[in-house]
Amino acid sequence: MKKLLFFFLLVLSITAITAQDSVDTIPPYKKDPAIPAFKIALTDGTWFSNEQLPKNKYTLIVYFSPDCEHCKHEIREVIKSMDQLKDVNMVWASYKSLSEIKEFYTKFELSKYPNIFIGRDPEYKLPSFYRVKFTPFVAVYDKQGLFVQAFEQGAEMPILLPLLK
């Protein structure tokens, strides 16, 4: 009986270890270098997708929360550096309500910047693709739409700007 119990526990342990090994720990953005498919509801009520991004430009995908202080810091730094970022597509997406996103959009006067596309990701595609743990999450893509680098807790301009040249 003891041998049978030991054998059962051994099989159960091996099964548990094997099951944990099969869990994919590599986020999709590290496996697929292309800009992910997404569709966000913009602040004006229209929809914007990855297919509408202007071609042959660097792209930043920023997953944010309008009430996040780090996200507010990030947008202030982006605005300060806009002369160097004016030719970069910037997609700012959030899971928060469209009214909260509109408030963020208005507060930072983002309508001045035609290269900033900001809206709600209602299907939660981007945070799943990037496995976002903190906001702001910033992903950088080159002019061919291929992944360059991710910043899991926001990007400082002295580090970000050289990647966009």
Coordinates of N, CA and C in Angstrom, one line a residue:
M1 N 0.8 -1.2 0.0 CA 0.0 0.0 0.0 C 0.9 1.3 0.0
K2 N 2.0 1.2 0.8 CA 2.8 2.4 0.8 C 3.5 2.6 -0.5
K3 N 3.9 1.5 -1.2 CA 4.5 1.6 -2.5 C 3.5 2.2 -3.5
L4 N 2.3 1.8 -3.4 CA 1.3 2.3 -4.4 C 1.1 3.8 -4.1
L5 N 1.0 4.2 -2.9 CA 0.8 5.6 -2.6 C 2.0 6.4 -3.0
F6 N 3.2 5.9 -2.8 CA 4.4 6.6 -3.2 C 4.4 6.7 -4.8
F7 N 4.1 5.6 -5.5 CA 4.0 5.6 -6.9 C 3.0 6.7 -7.4
F8 N 1.8 6.7 -6.8 CA 0.8 7.7 -7.2 C 1.3 9.1 -7.0
L9 N 1.9 9.4 -5.9 CA 2.4 10.7 -5.6 C 3.5 11.1 -6.6
L10 N 4.4 10.2 -6.9 CA 5.4 10.4 -7.9 C 4.9 10.8 -9.3
V11 N 3.9 10.0 -9.7 CA 3.2 10.3 -11.0 C 2.5 11.7 -10.9
L12 N 1.9 12.0 -9.9 CA 1.2 13.3 -9.7 C 2.2 14.4 -9.7
S13 N 3.3 14.3 -9.1 CA 4.4 15.3 -9.1 C 5.0 15.5 -10.5
I14 N 5.2 14.4 -11.2 CA 5.8 14.6 -12.5 C 4.8 15.3 -13.4
T15 N 3.5 14.9 -13.3 CA 2.5 15.5 -14.1 C 2.4 17.0 -13.8
A16 N 2.5 17.4 -12.6 CA 2.4 18.8 -12.2 C 3.6 19.6 -12.7
I17 N 4.8 19.0 -12.7 CA 6.0 19.7 -13.2 C 5.9 19.8 -14.7
T18 N 5.5 18.8 -15.4 CA 5.3 18.9 -16.8 C 4.3 19.9 -17.2
A19 N 3.2 20.0 -16.5 CA 2.1 20.9 -16.9 C 2.7 22.4 -16.7
Q20 N 3.5 22.6 -15.7 CA 4.0 24.0 -15.5 C 5.0 24.3 -16.6
D21 N 5.8 23.3 -17.1 CA 6.7 23.6 -18.2 C 6.0 24.0 -19.5
S22 N 4.8 23.5 -19.7 CA 4.1 23.8 -20.9 C 3.5 25.2 -20.9
V23 N 3.4 25.9 -19.8 CA 2.9 27.3 -19.7 C 3.9 28.1 -20.5
D24 N 3.5 28.9 -21.4 CA 4.3 29.8 -22.2 C 4.7 31.0 -21.4
T25 N 5.9 31.2 -21.1 CA 6.4 32.3 -20.3 C 6.9 33.5 -21.2
I26 N 7.0 33.2 -22.5 CA 7.5 34.2 -23.4 C 6.3 35.0 -24.0
P27 N 6.3 36.3 -23.8 CA 5.2 37.1 -24.3 C 5.1 37.1 -25.8
P28 N 3.9 37.3 -26.4 CA 3.8 37.2 -27.8 C 4.6 38.3 -28.6
Y29 N 4.8 39.4 -28.0 CA 5.6 40.5 -28.7 C 7.1 40.1 -28.9
K30 N 7.5 39.2 -28.1 CA 8.9 38.7 -28.2 C 9.0 37.6 -29.2
K31 N 7.9 37.0 -29.6 CA 7.9 35.9 -30.6 C 7.5 36.5 -32.0
D32 N 6.7 37.5 -32.0 CA 6.2 38.0 -33.3 C 6.7 39.5 -33.4
P33 N 7.6 39.8 -34.3 CA 8.3 41.1 -34.3 C 7.4 42.2 -34.9
A34 N 6.3 41.9 -35.5 CA 5.5 42.9 -36.2 C 4.5 43.6 -35.2
I35 N 4.1 44.8 -35.6 CA 3.1 45.6 -34.8 C 1.9 44.7 -34.7
P36 N 1.4 44.5 -33.5 CA 0.2 43.6 -33.4 C -1.1 44.2 -34.0
A37 N -2.0 43.4 -34.3 CA -3.3 43.8 -34.8 C -4.0 44.4 -33.6
F38 N -4.6 45.5 -33.8 CA -5.4 46.2 -32.7 C -6.5 47.0 -33.4
K39 N -7.4 47.4 -32.6 CA -8.5 48.3 -33.0 C -8.9 49.1 -31.7
I40 N -8.7 50.4 -31.8 CA -9.1 51.2 -30.6 C -10.2 52.2 -31.0
A41 N -11.0 52.5 -30.0 CA -12.0 53.5 -30.2 C -11.4 54.9 -29.8
L42 N -11.3 55.7 -30.8 CA -10.7 57.0 -30.6 C -11.6 57.9 -29.8
T43 N -11.1 59.1 -29.3 CA -11.9 60.0 -28.5 C -13.1 60.6 -29.3
D44 N -13.0 60.6 -30.6 CA -14.1 61.2 -31.4 C -15.1 60.2 -31.8
G45 N -15.0 58.9 -31.3 CA -16.0 57.9 -31.5 C -15.7 57.0 -32.7
T46 N -14.6 57.4 -33.5 CA -14.3 56.6 -34.7 C -13.3 55.5 -34.2
W47 N -13.1 54.5 -35.1 CA -12.2 53.4 -34.8 C -10.8 53.6 -35.6
F48 N -9.8 53.1 -35.0 CA -8.4 53.2 -35.5 C -7.8 51.9 -35.3
S49 N -7.1 51.4 -36.4 CA -6.5 50.0 -36.3 C -5.0 50.1 -36.8
N50 N -4.3 49.1 -36.5 CA -2.9 49.0 -36.9 C -2.8 49.2 -38.5
E51 N -3.8 48.8 -39.2 CA -3.7 48.9 -40.7 C -3.8 50.3 -41.1
Q52 N -4.2 51.3 -40.3 CA -4.3 52.7 -40.6 C -3.1 53.5 -40.3
L53 N -2.2 52.8 -39.6 CA -0.9 53.6 -39.2 C -0.2 54.0 -40.5
P54 N 0.2 55.3 -40.5 CA 1.0 55.8 -41.7 C 2.3 54.9 -41.8
K55 N 2.6 54.5 -43.0 CA 3.7 53.6 -43.3 C 5.0 54.3 -43.3
N56 N 6.1 53.5 -43.1 CA 7.5 53.9 -43.2 C 7.8 55.0 -42.1
K57 N 7.2 54.8 -40.9 CA 7.5 55.7 -39.8 C 7.8 54.8 -38.6
Y58 N 8.6 55.3 -37.7 CA 8.7 54.6 -36.4 C 7.4 54.7 -35.7
T59 N 7.1 53.7 -34.9 CA 5.8 53.6 -34.1 C 6.1 53.3 -32.7
L60 N 5.4 54.0 -31.8 CA 5.4 53.7 -30.4 C 4.0 53.3 -30.0
I61 N 3.9 52.2 -29.3 CA 2.6 51.7 -28.8 C 2.7 51.9 -27.3
V62 N 1.9 52.8 -26.7 CA 1.9 53.1 -25.3 C 0.6 52.6 -24.7
Y63 N 0.7 51.7 -23.8 CA -0.4 51.2 -23.0 C -0.4 52.0 -21.7
F64 N -1.5 52.7 -21.4 CA -1.5 53.6 -20.3 C -2.8 53.6 -19.6
S65 N -2.8 54.3 -18.5 CA -4.1 54.6 -17.7 C -4.1 56.1 -17.5
P66 N -5.3 56.7 -17.8 CA -5.4 58.2 -17.7 C -5.2 58.7 -16.3
D67 N -5.4 57.9 -15.3 CA -5.2 58.3 -13.9 C -3.9 58.0 -13.3
C68 N -3.0 57.4 -14.1 CA -1.7 57.0 -13.7 C -0.7 58.2 -13.7
E69 N -0.1 58.4 -12.6 CA 0.9 59.6 -12.5 C 2.1 59.3 -13.4
H70 N 2.6 58.1 -13.5 CA 3.7 57.8 -14.4 C 3.3 58.0 -15.8
C71 N 2.1 57.8 -16.2 CA 1.6 58.0 -17.5 C 1.5 59.5 -17.8
K72 N 1.1 60.2 -16.9 CA 1.0 61.7 -17.0 C 2.4 62.3 -17.2
H73 N 3.4 61.7 -16.5 CA 4.8 62.1 -16.6 C 5.2 61.8 -18.0
E74 N 4.9 60.6 -18.5 CA 5.3 60.1 -19.8 C 4.8 61.0 -20.9
I75 N 3.5 61.4 -20.8 CA 3.0 62.3 -21.9 C 3.6 63.7 -21.8
R76 N 3.9 64.2 -20.6 CA 4.6 65.5 -20.5 C 5.9 65.4 -21.2
E77 N 6.6 64.3 -21.0 CA 8.0 64.2 -21.6 C 7.9 64.0 -23.1
V78 N 6.9 63.3 -23.6 CA 6.6 63.2 -25.0 C 6.3 64.6 -25.6
I79 N 5.5 65.3 -25.0 CA 5.1 66.7 -25.5 C 6.4 67.6 -25.5
K80 N 7.2 67.5 -24.5 CA 8.4 68.3 -24.5 C 9.4 67.9 -25.6
S81 N 9.3 66.7 -26.0 CA 10.2 66.2 -27.1 C 9.6 66.1 -28.4
M82 N 8.4 66.7 -28.6 CA 7.6 66.5 -29.8 C 8.4 67.0 -31.1
D83 N 9.3 67.9 -31.0 CA 10.1 68.3 -32.1 C 10.8 67.1 -32.7
Q84 N 11.3 66.2 -31.8 CA 12.0 65.0 -32.2 C 11.1 63.9 -32.5
L85 N 9.9 64.0 -32.1 CA 8.9 62.9 -32.2 C 7.8 63.1 -33.2
K86 N 7.8 64.3 -33.9 CA 6.7 64.7 -34.8 C 6.5 63.7 -36.0
D87 N 7.6 62.9 -36.3 CA 7.4 62.0 -37.4 C 7.3 60.5 -36.9
V88 N 6.9 60.4 -35.7 CA 6.8 59.0 -35.1 C 5.3 58.8 -34.8
N89 N 4.7 57.7 -35.3 CA 3.4 57.3 -35.0 C 3.3 57.0 -33.5
M90 N 2.4 57.5 -32.8 CA 2.2 57.1 -31.4 C 0.8 56.7 -31.1
V91 N 0.6 55.5 -30.7 CA -0.7 54.9 -30.3 C -0.7 54.8 -28.8
W92 N -1.6 55.6 -28.2 CA -1.8 55.5 -26.8 C -3.2 54.8 -26.6
A93 N -3.1 53.6 -25.9 CA -4.3 52.8 -25.7 C -4.5 52.6 -24.2
S94 N -5.8 52.5 -23.8 CA -6.1 52.2 -22.4 C -7.3 51.3 -22.3
Y95 N -7.5 50.7 -21.2 CA -8.7 49.9 -20.9 C -9.8 50.8 -20.2
K96 N -9.4 51.9 -19.7 CA -10.3 52.8 -19.0 C -11.4 53.3 -19.9
S97 N -12.4 54.0 -19.3 CA -13.5 54.4 -20.0 C -13.1 55.5 -21.0
L98 N -13.9 55.6 -22.1 CA -13.6 56.6 -23.1 C -13.7 58.0 -22.5
S99 N -14.6 58.3 -21.6 CA -14.7 59.6 -21.0 C -13.4 59.9 -20.2
E100 N -12.8 59.0 -19.5 CA -11.5 59.2 -18.8 C -10.4 59.5 -19.8
I101 N -10.4 58.8 -20.9 CA -9.4 58.9 -21.9 C -9.5 60.3 -22.6
K102 N -10.8 60.7 -22.8 CA -11.1 62.1 -23.4 C -10.6 63.2 -22.5
E103 N -10.7 63.0 -21.2 CA -10.3 63.9 -20.2 C -8.7 64.1 -20.3
F104 N -8.0 63.0 -20.4 CA -6.6 63.0 -20.5 C -6.2 63.7 -21.8
Y105 N -6.9 63.3 -22.9 CA -6.7 63.9 -24.2 C -6.8 65.4 -24.2
T106 N -7.9 65.9 -23.5 CA -8.1 67.3 -23.5 C -7.1 68.0 -22.6
K107 N -6.9 67.4 -21.4 CA -6.0 68.0 -20.4 C -4.6 68.3 -21.0
F108 N -4.1 67.4 -21.8 CA -2.7 67.5 -22.4 C -2.8 68.0 -23.8
E109 N -3.9 68.5 -24.3 CA -4.1 69.1 -25.6 C -3.5 68.3 -26.7
L110 N -3.8 67.0 -26.7 CA -3.3 66.1 -27.6 C -3.8 66.3 -29.1
S111 N -4.9 67.0 -29.2 CA -5.4 67.3 -30.6 C -4.4 68.1 -31.4
K112 N -3.4 68.7 -30.8 CA -2.4 69.5 -31.5 C -1.4 68.6 -32.2
Y113 N -1.5 67.3 -31.9 CA -0.5 66.4 -32.5 C -1.1 65.3 -33.3
P114 N -1.1 65.5 -34.7 CA -1.7 64.5 -35.6 C -1.1 63.1 -35.6
N115 N 0.1 63.0 -35.0 CA 0.7 61.7 -35.0 C 0.4 60.9 -33.7
I116 N -0.4 61.5 -32.8 CA -0.9 60.7 -31.6 C -2.3 60.2 -31.9
F117 N -2.4 58.9 -31.8 CA -3.7 58.3 -31.9 C -4.0 57.7 -30.5
I118 N -5.1 58.2 -29.8 CA -5.4 57.8 -28.5 C -6.8 57.3 -28.3
G119 N -6.9 56.2 -27.6 CA -8.3 55.6 -27.5 C -8.3 54.4 -26.6
R120 N -9.5 53.8 -26.6 CA -9.8 52.7 -25.7 C -9.6 51.4 -26.5
D121 N -9.0 50.4 -25.8 CA -8.8 49.1 -26.4 C -9.9 48.2 -25.7
P122 N -11.1 48.1 -26.3 CA -12.2 47.4 -25.6 C -12.0 45.9 -25.6
E123 N -11.2 45.4 -26.5 CA -11.0 43.9 -26.5 C -9.8 43.5 -25.7
Y124 N -9.1 44.4 -25.1 CA -8.0 44.1 -24.3 C -6.9 43.4 -25.0
K125 N -6.7 43.7 -26.3 CA -5.7 43.0 -27.2 C -4.3 43.4 -26.8
L126 N -4.1 44.7 -26.7 CA -2.7 45.1 -26.5 C -2.1 44.7 -25.1
P127 N -2.8 44.8 -24.0 CA -2.2 44.3 -22.8 C -2.0 42.8 -22.8
S128 N -2.8 42.1 -23.5 CA -2.6 40.6 -23.6 C -1.4 40.3 -24.4
F129 N -1.2 41.0 -25.5 CA -0.1 40.8 -26.4 C 1.2 41.1 -25.8
Y130 N 1.2 42.2 -25.0 CA 2.5 42.6 -24.3 C 2.6 42.1 -22.9
R131 N 1.5 41.5 -22.4 CA 1.5 41.0 -21.0 C 1.9 42.2 -20.1
V132 N 1.2 43.3 -20.2 CA 1.4 44.5 -19.4 C 1.2 44.2 -17.9
K133 N 2.2 44.6 -17.2 CA 2.1 44.5 -15.7 C 2.0 45.9 -15.1
F134 N 2.6 46.9 -15.7 CA 2.6 48.3 -15.2 C 2.3 49.2 -16.3
T135 N 1.8 50.4 -16.0 CA 1.6 51.5 -17.0 C 2.5 52.6 -16.6
P136 N 3.1 53.3 -17.6 CA 2.9 53.1 -19.0 C 3.8 52.0 -19.5
F137 N 3.4 51.2 -20.4 CA 4.2 50.2 -21.1 C 4.4 50.8 -22.5
V138 N 5.7 50.8 -23.0 CA 6.0 51.4 -24.3 C 6.7 50.4 -25.1
A139 N 6.2 50.2 -26.3 CA 6.9 49.3 -27.3 C 7.3 50.2 -28.5
V140 N 8.5 49.9 -29.0 CA 9.1 50.7 -30.1 C 9.2 49.8 -31.3
Y141 N 8.7 50.3 -32.4 CA 8.8 49.6 -33.7 C 9.6 50.5 -34.7
D142 N 10.4 49.9 -35.6 CA 11.1 50.6 -36.6 C 10.2 51.0 -37.8
K143 N 10.8 51.6 -38.8 CA 10.1 52.1 -39.9 C 9.4 50.9 -40.8
Q144 N 9.9 49.7 -40.6 CA 9.3 48.6 -41.3 C 8.3 47.9 -40.4
G145 N 8.0 48.5 -39.2 CA 7.0 47.9 -38.4 C 7.5 46.7 -37.6
L146 N 8.8 46.6 -37.4 CA 9.4 45.5 -36.6 C 9.8 45.9 -35.2
F147 N 9.6 45.1 -34.3 CA 9.9 45.3 -32.9 C 11.3 45.7 -32.7
V148 N 11.6 46.8 -31.9 CA 12.9 47.2 -31.5 C 13.2 47.0 -30.0
Q149 N 12.3 47.5 -29.2 CA 12.5 47.4 -27.7 C 11.2 47.7 -27.0
A150 N 11.1 47.2 -25.8 CA 9.9 47.5 -24.9 C 10.5 48.1 -23.6
F151 N 9.7 48.9 -23.1 CA 9.9 49.5 -21.8 C 8.7 49.2 -20.9
E152 N 8.9 48.4 -19.9 CA 7.8 47.9 -19.1 C 7.3 48.8 -18.1
Q153 N 8.1 49.9 -17.8 CA 7.6 50.9 -16.9 C 7.8 52.3 -17.4
G154 N 7.6 52.5 -18.7 CA 7.8 53.8 -19.3 C 9.2 54.0 -19.8
A155 N 9.3 54.9 -20.7 CA 10.6 55.2 -21.4 C 11.1 56.6 -21.1
E156 N 12.3 56.7 -20.7 CA 12.9 58.0 -20.5 C 13.4 58.5 -21.9
M157 N 13.2 59.7 -22.2 CA 13.5 60.3 -23.5 C 15.0 60.1 -23.9
P158 N 16.0 60.3 -23.0 CA 17.4 60.1 -23.4 C 17.6 58.7 -23.9
I159 N 16.9 57.7 -23.5 CA 17.0 56.3 -23.9 C 16.2 56.0 -25.1
L160 N 15.0 56.6 -25.2 CA 14.0 56.4 -26.2 C 14.4 57.1 -27.5
L161 N 14.8 58.3 -27.5 CA 15.0 59.1 -28.7 C 16.1 58.5 -29.6
P162 N 17.2 58.0 -29.1 CA 18.2 57.4 -30.0 C 17.7 56.2 -30.8
L163 N 16.7 55.5 -30.3 CA 16.1 54.4 -30.9 C 15.3 54.7 -32.1
L164 N 14.9 56.0 -32.2 CA 14.0 56.5 -33.2 C 14.7 57.3 -34.4
K165 N 16.0 57.0 -34.5 CA 16.8 57.7 -35.6 C 17.3 56.7 -36.6

